[in-house]
Coordinates of C-alpha atoms and ligand atoms in Angstrom, one line a residue:
Chain A
X1 CA 10.4 4.6 -36.7
X2 CA 7.8 3.4 -39.1
X3 CA 5.0 5.4 -40.7
X4 CA 2.6 4.2 -38.1
X5 CA 4.4 6.1 -35.3
X6 CA 4.6 9.2 -37.4
X7 CA 0.9 9.1 -38.1
X8 CA 0.0 8.6 -34.5
X9 CA 2.0 11.6 -33.6
X10 CA 0.3 13.6 -36.3
X11 CA -3.1 12.7 -34.9
X12 CA -2.3 13.4 -31.3
X13 CA -0.9 16.8 -31.8
X14 CA -4.0 18.8 -32.7
X15 CA -5.8 17.2 -29.7
X16 CA -3.1 18.3 -27.3
X17 CA -3.3 21.8 -28.8
X18 CA -7.0 21.8 -28.3
X19 CA -6.6 20.9 -24.7
X20 CA -4.1 23.6 -23.8
X21 CA -4.9 26.4 -26.1
X22 CA -5.4 29.4 -23.8
X23 CA -8.1 30.8 -26.1
X24 CA -10.3 27.9 -25.4
X25 CA -9.8 28.2 -21.7
X26 CA -12.9 29.4 -20.0
X27 CA -12.0 32.5 -18.1
X28 CA -12.5 31.9 -14.4
X29 CA -15.5 34.1 -13.7
X30 CA -14.4 37.4 -12.2
X31 CA -17.2 36.8 -9.6
X32 CA -16.5 38.0 -6.2
X33 CA -16.4 35.2 -3.6
X34 CA -17.9 35.5 -0.1
X35 CA -15.0 34.5 2.2
X36 CA -17.1 34.4 5.3
X37 CA -15.4 37.2 7.1
X38 CA -17.1 40.2 8.7
X39 CA -15.5 43.6 8.4
X40 CA -15.8 43.9 12.2
X41 CA -13.5 40.9 12.7
X42 CA -10.7 42.5 10.7
X43 CA -7.8 43.8 12.8
X44 CA -4.5 45.3 12.1
X45 CA -2.9 41.8 12.6
X46 CA -3.0 39.9 9.3
X47 CA -5.3 36.9 9.5
X48 CA -5.1 34.0 7.2
X49 CA -8.5 33.3 5.6
X50 CA -9.1 30.2 3.4
X51 CA -11.9 30.1 0.8
X52 CA -12.9 28.0 -2.2
X53 CA -13.1 29.2 -5.8
X54 CA -14.7 27.2 -8.6
X55 CA -12.4 26.9 -11.6
X56 CA -12.9 25.5 -15.1
X57 CA -9.7 24.8 -17.1
X58 CA -10.5 23.0 -20.4
X59 CA -12.7 20.1 -19.4
X60 CA -11.4 20.0 -15.9
X61 CA -13.6 21.6 -13.2
X62 CA -12.6 21.9 -9.7
X63 CA -12.9 23.8 -6.4
X64 CA -9.6 25.3 -5.7
X65 CA -8.7 26.3 -2.2
X66 CA -7.3 29.8 -2.0
X67 CA -6.1 31.9 0.9
X68 CA -5.6 35.5 1.7
X69 CA -4.1 37.6 4.5
X70 CA -6.7 40.1 5.5
X71 CA -6.0 43.1 7.7
X72 CA -6.4 46.8 8.1
X73 CA -3.4 48.9 7.2
X74 CA -2.2 52.1 8.9
X75 CA -4.7 54.2 7.0
X76 CA -7.5 52.0 8.2
X77 CA -8.1 50.5 4.7
X78 CA -8.8 46.8 4.4
X79 CA -6.2 44.8 2.5
X80 CA -6.2 41.2 1.3
X81 CA -2.8 39.9 0.2
X82 CA -2.1 36.6 -1.5
X83 CA 0.1 34.3 0.6
X84 CA 1.8 32.8 -2.5
X85 CA 5.5 33.8 -2.5
X86 CA 6.5 35.6 -5.7
X87 CA 9.8 33.8 -5.8
X88 CA 8.8 30.2 -6.5
X89 CA 5.3 29.9 -5.0
X90 CA 5.6 28.6 -1.4
X91 CA 3.1 29.9 1.1
X92 CA 4.3 32.8 3.2
X93 CA 3.3 33.2 6.8
X94 CA 3.0 36.3 9.0
X95 CA 5.5 37.0 11.8
X96 CA 7.0 33.5 11.9
X97 CA 10.6 34.6 11.7
X98 CA 11.5 35.8 15.2
X99 CA 14.0 38.2 13.8
X100 CA 11.3 40.0 11.8
X101 CA 8.1 39.7 13.7
X102 CA 6.3 42.4 11.6
X103 CA 6.9 40.9 8.2
X104 CA 5.7 38.1 6.0
X105 CA 8.2 35.3 5.9
X106 CA 8.7 32.5 3.3
X107 CA 10.0 29.3 4.9
X108 CA 11.5 28.0 1.6
X109 CA 14.3 30.4 0.8
X110 CA 13.9 33.0 3.6
X111 CA 12.0 35.5 1.4
X112 CA 10.7 38.5 3.3
X113 CA 7.9 41.0 2.7
X114 CA 6.9 44.2 4.6
X115 CA 3.4 44.3 6.0
X116 CA 2.1 46.1 2.9
X117 CA 3.3 43.2 0.8
X118 CA 6.3 44.8 -0.7
X119 CA 9.3 42.4 -0.9
X120 CA 12.4 43.2 1.2
X121 CA 15.3 43.9 -1.1
X122 CA 18.1 41.4 -1.0
X123 CA 15.8 38.4 -0.3
X124 CA 14.9 36.0 -3.1
X125 CA 11.5 37.4 -4.2
X126 CA 11.6 40.0 -6.9
X127 CA 8.1 41.3 -6.6
X128 CA 5.5 42.2 -4.0
X129 CA 2.7 39.9 -3.0
X130 CA -0.4 40.0 -5.1
X131 CA -3.4 41.9 -3.9
X132 CA -6.9 40.6 -4.1
X133 CA -9.7 42.5 -5.8
X134 CA -12.1 43.3 -3.0
X135 CA -15.7 44.3 -2.4
X136 CA -17.4 45.1 0.9
X137 CA -21.1 44.3 0.9
X138 CA -23.4 44.3 4.0
X139 CA -20.3 44.4 6.3
X140 CA -18.8 41.3 4.7
X141 CA -15.7 40.8 2.6
X142 CA -15.8 39.5 -1.0
X143 CA -12.7 38.7 -2.9
X144 CA -12.0 38.4 -6.6
X145 CA -8.7 37.6 -8.3
X146 CA -5.2 38.2 -7.0
X147 CA -3.8 41.1 -9.0
X148 CA -0.2 42.5 -9.2
X149 CA 0.5 44.8 -6.3
X150 CA 0.2 48.5 -7.2
X151 CA 3.8 49.0 -6.2
X152 CA 5.0 46.2 -8.5
Chain B
X1 CA 6.5 21.5 -7.5
X2 CA 4.5 18.7 -9.1
X3 CA 5.5 16.0 -11.6
X4 CA 3.9 17.7 -14.6
X5 CA 5.2 19.4 -17.7
X6 CA 4.4 22.9 -16.6
X7 CA 6.0 22.6 -13.3
X8 CA 9.0 20.6 -14.4
X9 CA 9.9 23.4 -16.8
X10 CA 10.1 25.7 -13.8
X11 CA 12.1 23.1 -11.9
X12 CA 14.6 22.8 -14.7
X13 CA 15.3 26.5 -14.7
X14 CA 15.4 26.8 -10.9
X15 CA 17.0 23.6 -9.8
X16 CA 19.3 25.3 -7.4
X17 CA 16.3 26.2 -5.2
X18 CA 14.8 22.8 -5.1
X19 CA 16.6 20.4 -2.8
X20 CA 13.7 18.4 -1.3
X21 CA 11.8 15.4 -2.7
X22 CA 8.5 14.1 -1.5
X23 CA 7.3 10.6 -2.3
X24 CA 4.1 8.9 -1.1
X25 CA 4.3 5.1 -0.5
X26 CA 1.0 3.6 -1.6
X27 CA 0.1 -0.1 -1.0
X28 CA -2.2 -2.0 -3.2
X29 CA -4.1 -5.1 -1.9
X30 CA -7.2 -7.0 -2.6
X31 CA -10.1 -8.7 -0.9
X32 CA -10.5 -8.0 2.8
X33 CA -7.6 -5.5 2.9
X34 CA -8.6 -3.5 -0.2
X35 CA -10.6 -0.9 1.5
X36 CA -8.0 -0.2 4.1
X37 CA -5.3 0.1 1.4
X38 CA -7.3 2.6 -0.5
X39 CA -7.9 4.7 2.6
X40 CA -4.1 4.7 3.4
X41 CA -3.2 5.8 -0.1
X42 CA -5.9 8.5 -0.1
X43 CA -4.9 9.9 3.2
X44 CA -1.2 10.2 2.4
X45 CA -2.0 11.6 -1.0
X46 CA -4.2 14.4 0.4
X47 CA -1.6 15.4 2.9
X48 CA 1.3 15.2 0.5
X49 CA -0.6 17.4 -2.0
X50 CA -1.3 20.0 0.7
X51 CA 2.2 20.2 1.9
X52 CA 3.5 20.3 -1.6
X53 CA 1.3 23.3 -2.2
X54 CA 2.6 25.2 0.8
X55 CA 6.3 24.4 0.1
X56 CA 5.9 24.5 -3.6
X57 CA 9.1 26.4 -4.4
X58 CA 11.6 24.2 -2.7
X59 CA 10.2 20.7 -3.2
X60 CA 9.4 18.3 -6.0
X61 CA 6.7 15.8 -5.3
X62 CA 7.3 12.6 -7.3
X63 CA 4.7 10.2 -8.6
X64 CA 3.8 7.8 -5.8
X65 CA 5.8 4.7 -5.1
X66 CA 3.2 1.9 -5.4
X67 CA 3.6 -1.7 -4.4
X68 CA 1.6 -4.8 -3.9
X69 CA 1.1 -5.5 -0.3
X70 CA 2.0 -9.0 -1.0
X71 CA 5.3 -8.1 -2.6
X72 CA 8.3 -9.6 -0.8
X73 CA 9.7 -7.3 1.8
X74 CA 13.3 -7.3 0.7
X75 CA 12.2 -6.7 -2.9
X76 CA 10.1 -3.6 -2.2
X77 CA 12.6 -2.2 0.2
X78 CA 15.3 -2.6 -2.4
X79 CA 13.1 -1.0 -5.0
X80 CA 12.5 2.0 -2.8
X81 CA 16.2 2.3 -2.0
X82 CA 16.9 2.4 -5.7
X83 CA 14.6 5.4 -6.0
X84 CA 16.1 7.2 -3.0
X85 CA 19.7 6.7 -4.0
X86 CA 18.9 7.9 -7.5
X87 CA 17.4 11.1 -6.0
X88 CA 20.4 11.8 -3.9
X89 CA 22.6 11.2 -6.9
X90 CA 20.5 13.8 -8.7
X91 CA 21.3 16.4 -6.0
X92 CA 18.3 16.2 -3.7
X93 CA 19.4 16.7 -0.2
X94 CA 16.3 16.1 1.8
X95 CA 14.0 13.1 1.1
X96 CA 10.6 12.6 2.7
X97 CA 8.6 9.5 2.3
X98 CA 4.9 9.8 3.4
X99 CA 3.0 6.7 4.2
X100 CA 0.1 5.3 6.3
X101 CA 1.3 1.7 5.9
X102 CA 2.8 0.6 9.2
X103 CA 5.0 -2.0 7.6
X104 CA 7.5 0.7 6.5
X105 CA 8.2 1.6 10.1
X106 CA 10.2 -1.5 10.6
X107 CA 12.4 -0.4 7.7
X108 CA 12.9 3.1 9.0
X109 CA 16.6 2.6 9.8
X110 CA 17.3 0.9 6.5
X111 CA 16.2 3.9 4.6
X112 CA 18.3 6.9 4.1
X113 CA 15.3 9.1 3.8
X114 CA 13.0 10.6 6.5
X115 CA 10.0 8.3 6.8
X116 CA 6.9 10.1 7.9
X117 CA 4.2 7.8 9.1
X118 CA 0.7 9.2 9.0
X119 CA -2.0 7.3 11.0
X120 CA -5.1 7.2 8.8
X121 CA -8.0 9.3 10.1
X122 CA -11.3 8.0 8.8
X123 CA -12.2 11.2 7.0
X124 CA -15.1 9.7 5.1
X125 CA -17.3 9.8 8.1
X126 CA -16.6 13.4 9.0
X127 CA -18.4 16.6 8.1
X128 CA -16.6 19.1 5.9
X129 CA -15.6 21.7 8.4
X130 CA -14.2 19.2 11.0
X131 CA -12.4 17.4 8.2
X132 CA -10.7 20.6 7.1
X133 CA -9.6 21.4 10.6
X134 CA -8.0 18.0 11.1
X135 CA -6.2 18.2 7.8
X136 CA -5.0 21.7 8.6
X137 CA -3.7 20.5 12.0
X138 CA -1.9 17.6 10.4
X139 CA -0.4 19.7 7.6
X140 CA 0.9 22.2 10.2
X141 CA 2.8 19.4 12.0
X142 CA 4.2 18.1 8.7
X143 CA 5.3 21.6 7.8
X144 CA 7.2 21.9 11.0
X145 CA 8.9 18.6 10.5
X146 CA 10.1 19.6 7.0
X147 CA 11.2 23.1 7.9
X148 CA 13.0 21.9 11.0
X149 CA 15.0 19.6 8.9
X150 CA 15.8 22.4 6.6
X151 CA 17.0 24.6 9.4
X152 CA 19.1 21.9 11.2
X153 CA 20.7 20.6 8.1
X154 CA 21.6 23.7 6.2
Ligands
LIG1 S1 9.7 30.5 -2.7 FE1 9.6 32.0 -1.2 S2 11.6 32.6 -1.0 FE2 11.7 31.1 -2.5

């Protein structure tokens, strides 16, 4: 390879670093998003709710679609779980495996989670589903970022 | 997983879990057919992206297979077959080709992959909510096709 190639590589590198350096990444605002769901509509059956979050990553801005399973747990508390499987990121669904109707099921490698989001031991996922930060205002649900499950 | 550096790193370390490849077939044409080709490509891309997102951990979505609409039939068929046989060679067990171009339907039996034909829905004239509903409905059906194949062939 001639000097030209070497120089070109030298010039490109700093730019690539600039693009992906996490320090330069604008933090997705920890704003809470209105997911258009009333507290009164929440049941003990997990419901899949989709909503949009605005994200800025480097110079790339986009509206990212996110989803949450929202339901009331045994104690009557409202919970919002992320449907993203903690194994390799497929989308889990509620009650779709006839053998385990009261669990979240991942179609990709048969990962399973109990209703509270904790992974069933012996199935591929090694961690519980993430839990969304949540706010209730005027009887409506607002969600923030998905955070590691308290039992993780 | 997608064809980008970040996700390929994950693929390389968890290959044993990824046995399914997605490829969109996208026609390119000009003049009177241009607009229609664009719509076809757009529609299959949107759906492939969505299904890739939902089945992220077991699938690798390759860059689209693009071809000139005017390309000789045998030629493009052979080119595509070269892709699919390479992927099988690489250990992929399930191959899905997504397209809105009816021409491929005639080749369905010549291909060793599952060809999923998606009739174009004119999304540009629909309002947001209705559009989302339709896409969701379509994705649901696609999901079923893919997961059924997993169940019956594993
Ligand atoms: S991605 Fe969910 S079990 Fe593997």
